[in-house]
PDB file of C-alpha atoms in Angstrom:
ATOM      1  CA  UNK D  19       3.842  68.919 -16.607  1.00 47.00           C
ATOM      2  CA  UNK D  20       5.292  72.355 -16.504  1.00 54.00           C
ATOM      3  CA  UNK D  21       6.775  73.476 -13.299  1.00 75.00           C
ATOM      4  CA  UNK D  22       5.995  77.053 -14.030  1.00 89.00           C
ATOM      5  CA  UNK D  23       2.520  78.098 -13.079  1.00 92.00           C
ATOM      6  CA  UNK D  24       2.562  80.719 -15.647  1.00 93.00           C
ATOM      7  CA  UNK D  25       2.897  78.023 -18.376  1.00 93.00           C
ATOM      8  CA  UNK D  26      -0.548  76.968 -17.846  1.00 93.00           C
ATOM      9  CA  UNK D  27      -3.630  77.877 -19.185  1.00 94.00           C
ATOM     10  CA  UNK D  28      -7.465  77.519 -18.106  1.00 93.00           C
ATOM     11  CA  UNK D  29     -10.828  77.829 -20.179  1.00 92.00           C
ATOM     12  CA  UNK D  30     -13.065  80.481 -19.320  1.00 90.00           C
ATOM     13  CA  UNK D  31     -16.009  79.281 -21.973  1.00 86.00           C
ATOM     14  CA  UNK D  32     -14.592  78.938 -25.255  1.00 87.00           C
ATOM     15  CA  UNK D  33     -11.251  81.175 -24.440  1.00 91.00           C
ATOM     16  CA  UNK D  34      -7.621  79.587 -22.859  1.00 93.00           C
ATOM     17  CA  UNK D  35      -7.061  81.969 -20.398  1.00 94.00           C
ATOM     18  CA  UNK D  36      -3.099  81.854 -20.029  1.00 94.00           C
ATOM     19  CA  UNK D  37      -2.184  82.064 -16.208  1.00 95.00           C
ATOM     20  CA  UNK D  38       1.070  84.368 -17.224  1.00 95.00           C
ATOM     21  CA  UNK D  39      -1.914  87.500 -17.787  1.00 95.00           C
ATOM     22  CA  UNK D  40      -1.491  87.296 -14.079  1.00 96.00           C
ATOM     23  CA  UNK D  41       1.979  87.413 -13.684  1.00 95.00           C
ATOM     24  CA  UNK D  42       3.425  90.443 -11.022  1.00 94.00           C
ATOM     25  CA  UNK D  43       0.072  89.728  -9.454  1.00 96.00           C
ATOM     26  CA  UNK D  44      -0.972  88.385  -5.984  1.00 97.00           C
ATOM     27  CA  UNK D  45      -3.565  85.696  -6.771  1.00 97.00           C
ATOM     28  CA  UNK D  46      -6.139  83.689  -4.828  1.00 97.00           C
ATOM     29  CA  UNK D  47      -7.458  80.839  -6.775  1.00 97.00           C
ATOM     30  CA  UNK D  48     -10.487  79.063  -5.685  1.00 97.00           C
ATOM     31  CA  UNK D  49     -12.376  76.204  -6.074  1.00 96.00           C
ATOM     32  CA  UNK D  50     -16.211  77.199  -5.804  1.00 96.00           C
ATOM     33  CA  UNK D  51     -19.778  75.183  -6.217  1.00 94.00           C
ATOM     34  CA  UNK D  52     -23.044  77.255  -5.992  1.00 92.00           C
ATOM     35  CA  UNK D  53     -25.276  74.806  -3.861  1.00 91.00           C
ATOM     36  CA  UNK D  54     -22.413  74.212  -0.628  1.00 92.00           C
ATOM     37  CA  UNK D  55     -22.672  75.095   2.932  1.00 88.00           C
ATOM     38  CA  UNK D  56     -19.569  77.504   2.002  1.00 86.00           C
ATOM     39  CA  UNK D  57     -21.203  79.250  -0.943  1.00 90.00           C
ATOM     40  CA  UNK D  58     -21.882  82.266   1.116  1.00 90.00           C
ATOM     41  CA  UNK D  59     -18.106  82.868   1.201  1.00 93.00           C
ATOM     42  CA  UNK D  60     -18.956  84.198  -2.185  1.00 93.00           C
ATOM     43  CA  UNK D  61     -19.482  87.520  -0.216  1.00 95.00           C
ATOM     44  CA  UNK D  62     -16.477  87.648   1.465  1.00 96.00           C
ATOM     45  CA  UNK D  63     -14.157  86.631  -1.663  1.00 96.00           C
ATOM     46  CA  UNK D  64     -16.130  89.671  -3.434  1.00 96.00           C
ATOM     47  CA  UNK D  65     -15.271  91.668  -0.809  1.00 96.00           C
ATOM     48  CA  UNK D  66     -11.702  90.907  -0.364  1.00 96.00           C
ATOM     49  CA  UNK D  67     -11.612  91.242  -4.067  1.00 97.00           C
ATOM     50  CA  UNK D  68     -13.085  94.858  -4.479  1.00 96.00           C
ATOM     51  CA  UNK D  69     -10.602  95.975  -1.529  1.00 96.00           C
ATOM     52  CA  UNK D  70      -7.250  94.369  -2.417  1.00 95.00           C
ATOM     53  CA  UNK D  71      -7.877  94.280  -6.516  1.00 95.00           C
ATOM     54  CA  UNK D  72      -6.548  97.978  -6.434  1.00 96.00           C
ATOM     55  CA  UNK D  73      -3.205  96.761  -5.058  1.00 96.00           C
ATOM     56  CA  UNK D  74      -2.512  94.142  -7.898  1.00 96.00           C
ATOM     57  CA  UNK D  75      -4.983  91.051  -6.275  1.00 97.00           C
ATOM     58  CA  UNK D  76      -6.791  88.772  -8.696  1.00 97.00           C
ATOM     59  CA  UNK D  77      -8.787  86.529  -7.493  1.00 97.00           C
ATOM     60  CA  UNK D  78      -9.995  83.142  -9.832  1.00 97.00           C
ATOM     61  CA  UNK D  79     -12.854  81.289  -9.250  1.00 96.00           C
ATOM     62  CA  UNK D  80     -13.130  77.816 -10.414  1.00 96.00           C
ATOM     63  CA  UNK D  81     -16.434  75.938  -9.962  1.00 96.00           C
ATOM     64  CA  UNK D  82     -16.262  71.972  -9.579  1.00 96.00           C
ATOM     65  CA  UNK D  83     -18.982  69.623  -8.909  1.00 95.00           C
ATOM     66  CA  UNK D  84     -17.109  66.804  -7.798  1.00 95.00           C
ATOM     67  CA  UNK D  85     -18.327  67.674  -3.834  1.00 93.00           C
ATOM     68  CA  UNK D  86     -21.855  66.415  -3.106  1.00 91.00           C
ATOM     69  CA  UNK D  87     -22.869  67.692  -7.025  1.00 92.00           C
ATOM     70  CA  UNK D  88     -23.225  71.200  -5.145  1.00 93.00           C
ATOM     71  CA  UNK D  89     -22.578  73.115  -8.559  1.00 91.00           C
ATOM     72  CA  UNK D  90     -24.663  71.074 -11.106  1.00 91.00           C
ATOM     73  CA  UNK D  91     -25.277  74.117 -13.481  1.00 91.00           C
ATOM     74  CA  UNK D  92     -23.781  75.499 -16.565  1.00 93.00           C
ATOM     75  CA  UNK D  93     -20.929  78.041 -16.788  1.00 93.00           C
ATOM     76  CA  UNK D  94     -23.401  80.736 -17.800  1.00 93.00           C
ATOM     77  CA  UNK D  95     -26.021  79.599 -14.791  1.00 94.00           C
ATOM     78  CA  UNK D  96     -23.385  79.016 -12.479  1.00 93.00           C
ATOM     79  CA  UNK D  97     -21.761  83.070 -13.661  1.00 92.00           C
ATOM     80  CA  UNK D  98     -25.371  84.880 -13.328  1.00 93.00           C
ATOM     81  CA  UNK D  99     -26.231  83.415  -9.891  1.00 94.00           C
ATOM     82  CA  UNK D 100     -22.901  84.460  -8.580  1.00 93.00           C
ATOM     83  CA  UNK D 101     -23.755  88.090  -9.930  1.00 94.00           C
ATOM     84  CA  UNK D 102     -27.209  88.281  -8.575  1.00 94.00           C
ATOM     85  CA  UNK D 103     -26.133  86.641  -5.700  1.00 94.00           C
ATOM     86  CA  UNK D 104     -23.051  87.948  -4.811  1.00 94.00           C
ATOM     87  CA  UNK D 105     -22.584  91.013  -7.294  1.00 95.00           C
ATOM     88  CA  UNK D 106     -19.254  89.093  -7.960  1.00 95.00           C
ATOM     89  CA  UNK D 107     -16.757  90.924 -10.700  1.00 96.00           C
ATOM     90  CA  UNK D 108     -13.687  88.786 -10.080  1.00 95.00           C
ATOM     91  CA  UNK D 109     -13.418  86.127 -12.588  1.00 95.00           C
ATOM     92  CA  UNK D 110     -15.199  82.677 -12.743  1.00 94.00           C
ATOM     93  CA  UNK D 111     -13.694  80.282 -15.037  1.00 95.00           C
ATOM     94  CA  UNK D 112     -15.291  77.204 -17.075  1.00 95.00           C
ATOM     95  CA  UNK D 113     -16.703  74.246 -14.637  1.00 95.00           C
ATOM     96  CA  UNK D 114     -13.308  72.021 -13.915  1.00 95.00           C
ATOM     97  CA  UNK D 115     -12.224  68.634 -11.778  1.00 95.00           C
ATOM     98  CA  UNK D 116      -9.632  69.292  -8.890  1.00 96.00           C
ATOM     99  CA  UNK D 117      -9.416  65.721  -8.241  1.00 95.00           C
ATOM    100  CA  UNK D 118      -8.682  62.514  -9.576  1.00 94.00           C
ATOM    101  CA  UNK D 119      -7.796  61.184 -13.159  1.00 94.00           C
ATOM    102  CA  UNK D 120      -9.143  64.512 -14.705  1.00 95.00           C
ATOM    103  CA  UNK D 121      -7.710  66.811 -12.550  1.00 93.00           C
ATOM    104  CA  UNK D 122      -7.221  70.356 -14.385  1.00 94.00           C
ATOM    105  CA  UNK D 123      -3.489  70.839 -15.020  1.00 93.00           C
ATOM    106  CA  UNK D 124      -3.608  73.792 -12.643  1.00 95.00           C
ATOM    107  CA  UNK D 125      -4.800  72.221  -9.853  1.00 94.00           C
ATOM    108  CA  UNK D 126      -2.438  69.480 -10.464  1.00 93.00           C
ATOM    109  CA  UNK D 127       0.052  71.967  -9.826  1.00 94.00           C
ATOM    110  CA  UNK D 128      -1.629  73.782  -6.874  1.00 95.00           C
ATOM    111  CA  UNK D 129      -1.709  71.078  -5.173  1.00 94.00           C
ATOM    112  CA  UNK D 130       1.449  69.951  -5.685  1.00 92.00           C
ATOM    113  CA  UNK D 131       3.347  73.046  -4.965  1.00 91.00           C
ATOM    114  CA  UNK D 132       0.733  72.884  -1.449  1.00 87.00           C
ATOM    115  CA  UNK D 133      -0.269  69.924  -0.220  1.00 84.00           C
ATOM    116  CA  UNK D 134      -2.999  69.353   2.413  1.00 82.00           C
ATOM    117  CA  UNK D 135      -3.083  68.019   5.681  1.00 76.00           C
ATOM    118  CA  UNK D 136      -0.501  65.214   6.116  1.00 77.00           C
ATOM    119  CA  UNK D 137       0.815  65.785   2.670  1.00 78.00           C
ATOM    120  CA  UNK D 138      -2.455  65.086   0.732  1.00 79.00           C
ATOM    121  CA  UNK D 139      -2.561  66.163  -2.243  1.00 85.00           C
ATOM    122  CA  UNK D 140      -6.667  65.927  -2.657  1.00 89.00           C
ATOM    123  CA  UNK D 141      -9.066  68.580  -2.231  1.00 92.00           C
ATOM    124  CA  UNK D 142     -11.229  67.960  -0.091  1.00 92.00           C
ATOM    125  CA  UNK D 143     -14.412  70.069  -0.422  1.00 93.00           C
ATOM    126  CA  UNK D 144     -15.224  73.130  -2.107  1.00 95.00           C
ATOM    127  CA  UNK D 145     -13.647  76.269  -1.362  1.00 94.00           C
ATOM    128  CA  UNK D 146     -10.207  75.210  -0.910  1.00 96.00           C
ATOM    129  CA  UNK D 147      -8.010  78.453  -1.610  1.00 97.00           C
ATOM    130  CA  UNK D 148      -4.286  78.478  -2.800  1.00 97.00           C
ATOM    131  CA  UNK D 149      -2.739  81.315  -1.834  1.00 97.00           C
ATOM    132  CA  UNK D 150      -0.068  82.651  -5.313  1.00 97.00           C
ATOM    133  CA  UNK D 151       2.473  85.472  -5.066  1.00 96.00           C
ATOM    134  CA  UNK D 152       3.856  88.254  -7.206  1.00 95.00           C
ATOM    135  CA  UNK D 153       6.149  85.334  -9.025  1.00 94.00           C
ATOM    136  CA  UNK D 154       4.173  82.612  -9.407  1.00 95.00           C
ATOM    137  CA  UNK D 155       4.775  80.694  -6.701  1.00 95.00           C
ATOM    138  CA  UNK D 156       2.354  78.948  -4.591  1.00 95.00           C
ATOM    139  CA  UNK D 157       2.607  80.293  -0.891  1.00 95.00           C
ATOM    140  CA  UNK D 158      -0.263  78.679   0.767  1.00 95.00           C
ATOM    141  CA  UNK D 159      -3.518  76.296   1.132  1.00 95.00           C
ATOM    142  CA  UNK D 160      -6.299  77.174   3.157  1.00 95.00           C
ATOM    143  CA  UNK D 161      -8.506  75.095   3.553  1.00 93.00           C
ATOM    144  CA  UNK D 162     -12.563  75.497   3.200  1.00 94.00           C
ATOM    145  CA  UNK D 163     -13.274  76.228   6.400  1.00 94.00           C
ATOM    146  CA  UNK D 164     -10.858  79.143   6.161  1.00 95.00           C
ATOM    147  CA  UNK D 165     -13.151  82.754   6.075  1.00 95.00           C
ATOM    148  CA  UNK D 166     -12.143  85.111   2.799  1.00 95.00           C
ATOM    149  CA  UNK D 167     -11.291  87.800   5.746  1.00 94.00           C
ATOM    150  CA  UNK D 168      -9.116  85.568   7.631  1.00 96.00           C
ATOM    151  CA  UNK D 169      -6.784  85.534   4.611  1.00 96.00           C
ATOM    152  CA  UNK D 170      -6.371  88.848   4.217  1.00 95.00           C
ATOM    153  CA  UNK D 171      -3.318  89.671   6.319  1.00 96.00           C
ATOM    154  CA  UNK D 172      -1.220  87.192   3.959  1.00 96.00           C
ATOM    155  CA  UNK D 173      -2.526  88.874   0.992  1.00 96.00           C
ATOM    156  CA  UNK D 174      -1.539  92.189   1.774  1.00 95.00           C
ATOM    157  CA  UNK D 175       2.308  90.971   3.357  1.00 95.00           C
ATOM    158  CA  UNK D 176       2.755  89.502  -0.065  1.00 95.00           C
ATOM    159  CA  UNK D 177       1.152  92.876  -2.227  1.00 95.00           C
ATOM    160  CA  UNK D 178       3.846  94.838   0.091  1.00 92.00           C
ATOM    161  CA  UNK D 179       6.641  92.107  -1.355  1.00 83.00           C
ATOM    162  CA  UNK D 180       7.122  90.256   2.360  1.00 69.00           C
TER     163      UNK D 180
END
């Protein structure tokens, strides 16, 4: 495994989305499900997103259904009920496993670079958010519970280079 995070690369339907487009950016990646007691944090994400996404933010979405099966649908089913829903613009990325023996490569490295609670390196619902600066580094792990608004601070110390 690469230590670089900008080595990797995600799908996004049929396209490998290389993580280095996002390099000199302040990211906030995600892992999402549609059906969760945290899906309304879809509305604070989009609005975090259309503030900071002005001042270099990106913010990646990753739906996962390994929680409860809370995001059972398709790519395109799970992308048009965040836009009706939400009116989300920020990206969401192809369906992907955070955990266990088919853990996408980037979360294997998310989690790595951030481990949880007493050094665990499982997620452990949806919504976790990883916290990525200007060079690729991962800065922080929130975990679900965490409000979209509540990060905000962090975001904008690392967009001023702090």
């Amino acid at each position: 495994m690469s230590d670089s995070f900008y080595d990797l690369k995600v799908k996004r339907g049929s396209e490998e989305v290389p993580m280095s487009k996002y390099k000199d950016k302040v990211l906030l990646v995600v892992n999402t499900a549609s059906q969760c007691g945290f899906t309304p944090q879809y509305q604070g994400l989009q609005d975090l997103y259309t503030k900071m996404s002005p001042k270099g933010f990106e913010l990646l979405a990753f739906p996962c259904n390994q929680f409860g099966e809370q995001e059972p649908g398709s790519d395109a089913e799970i992308k048009l009920f965040c836009e009706r829903t939400f009116n989300t613009t920020f990206p969401i990325f192809s369906k992907l496993e955070v955990n266990g023996p088919n853990t996408d490569p980037l979360f294997l490295h998310l989690k790595k670079k951030a481990p949880g609670v007493f050094g665990s390196l499982d997620i452990k619902w949806n919504f976790t958010k990883f916290l990525v600066d200007k060079e690729g580094n991962v800065v922080k792990r929130y975990a679900p519970v965490t409000k979209p608004e509540a990060i905000e601070k962090d975001i904008e110390e690392l967009l001023a280079g702090k």
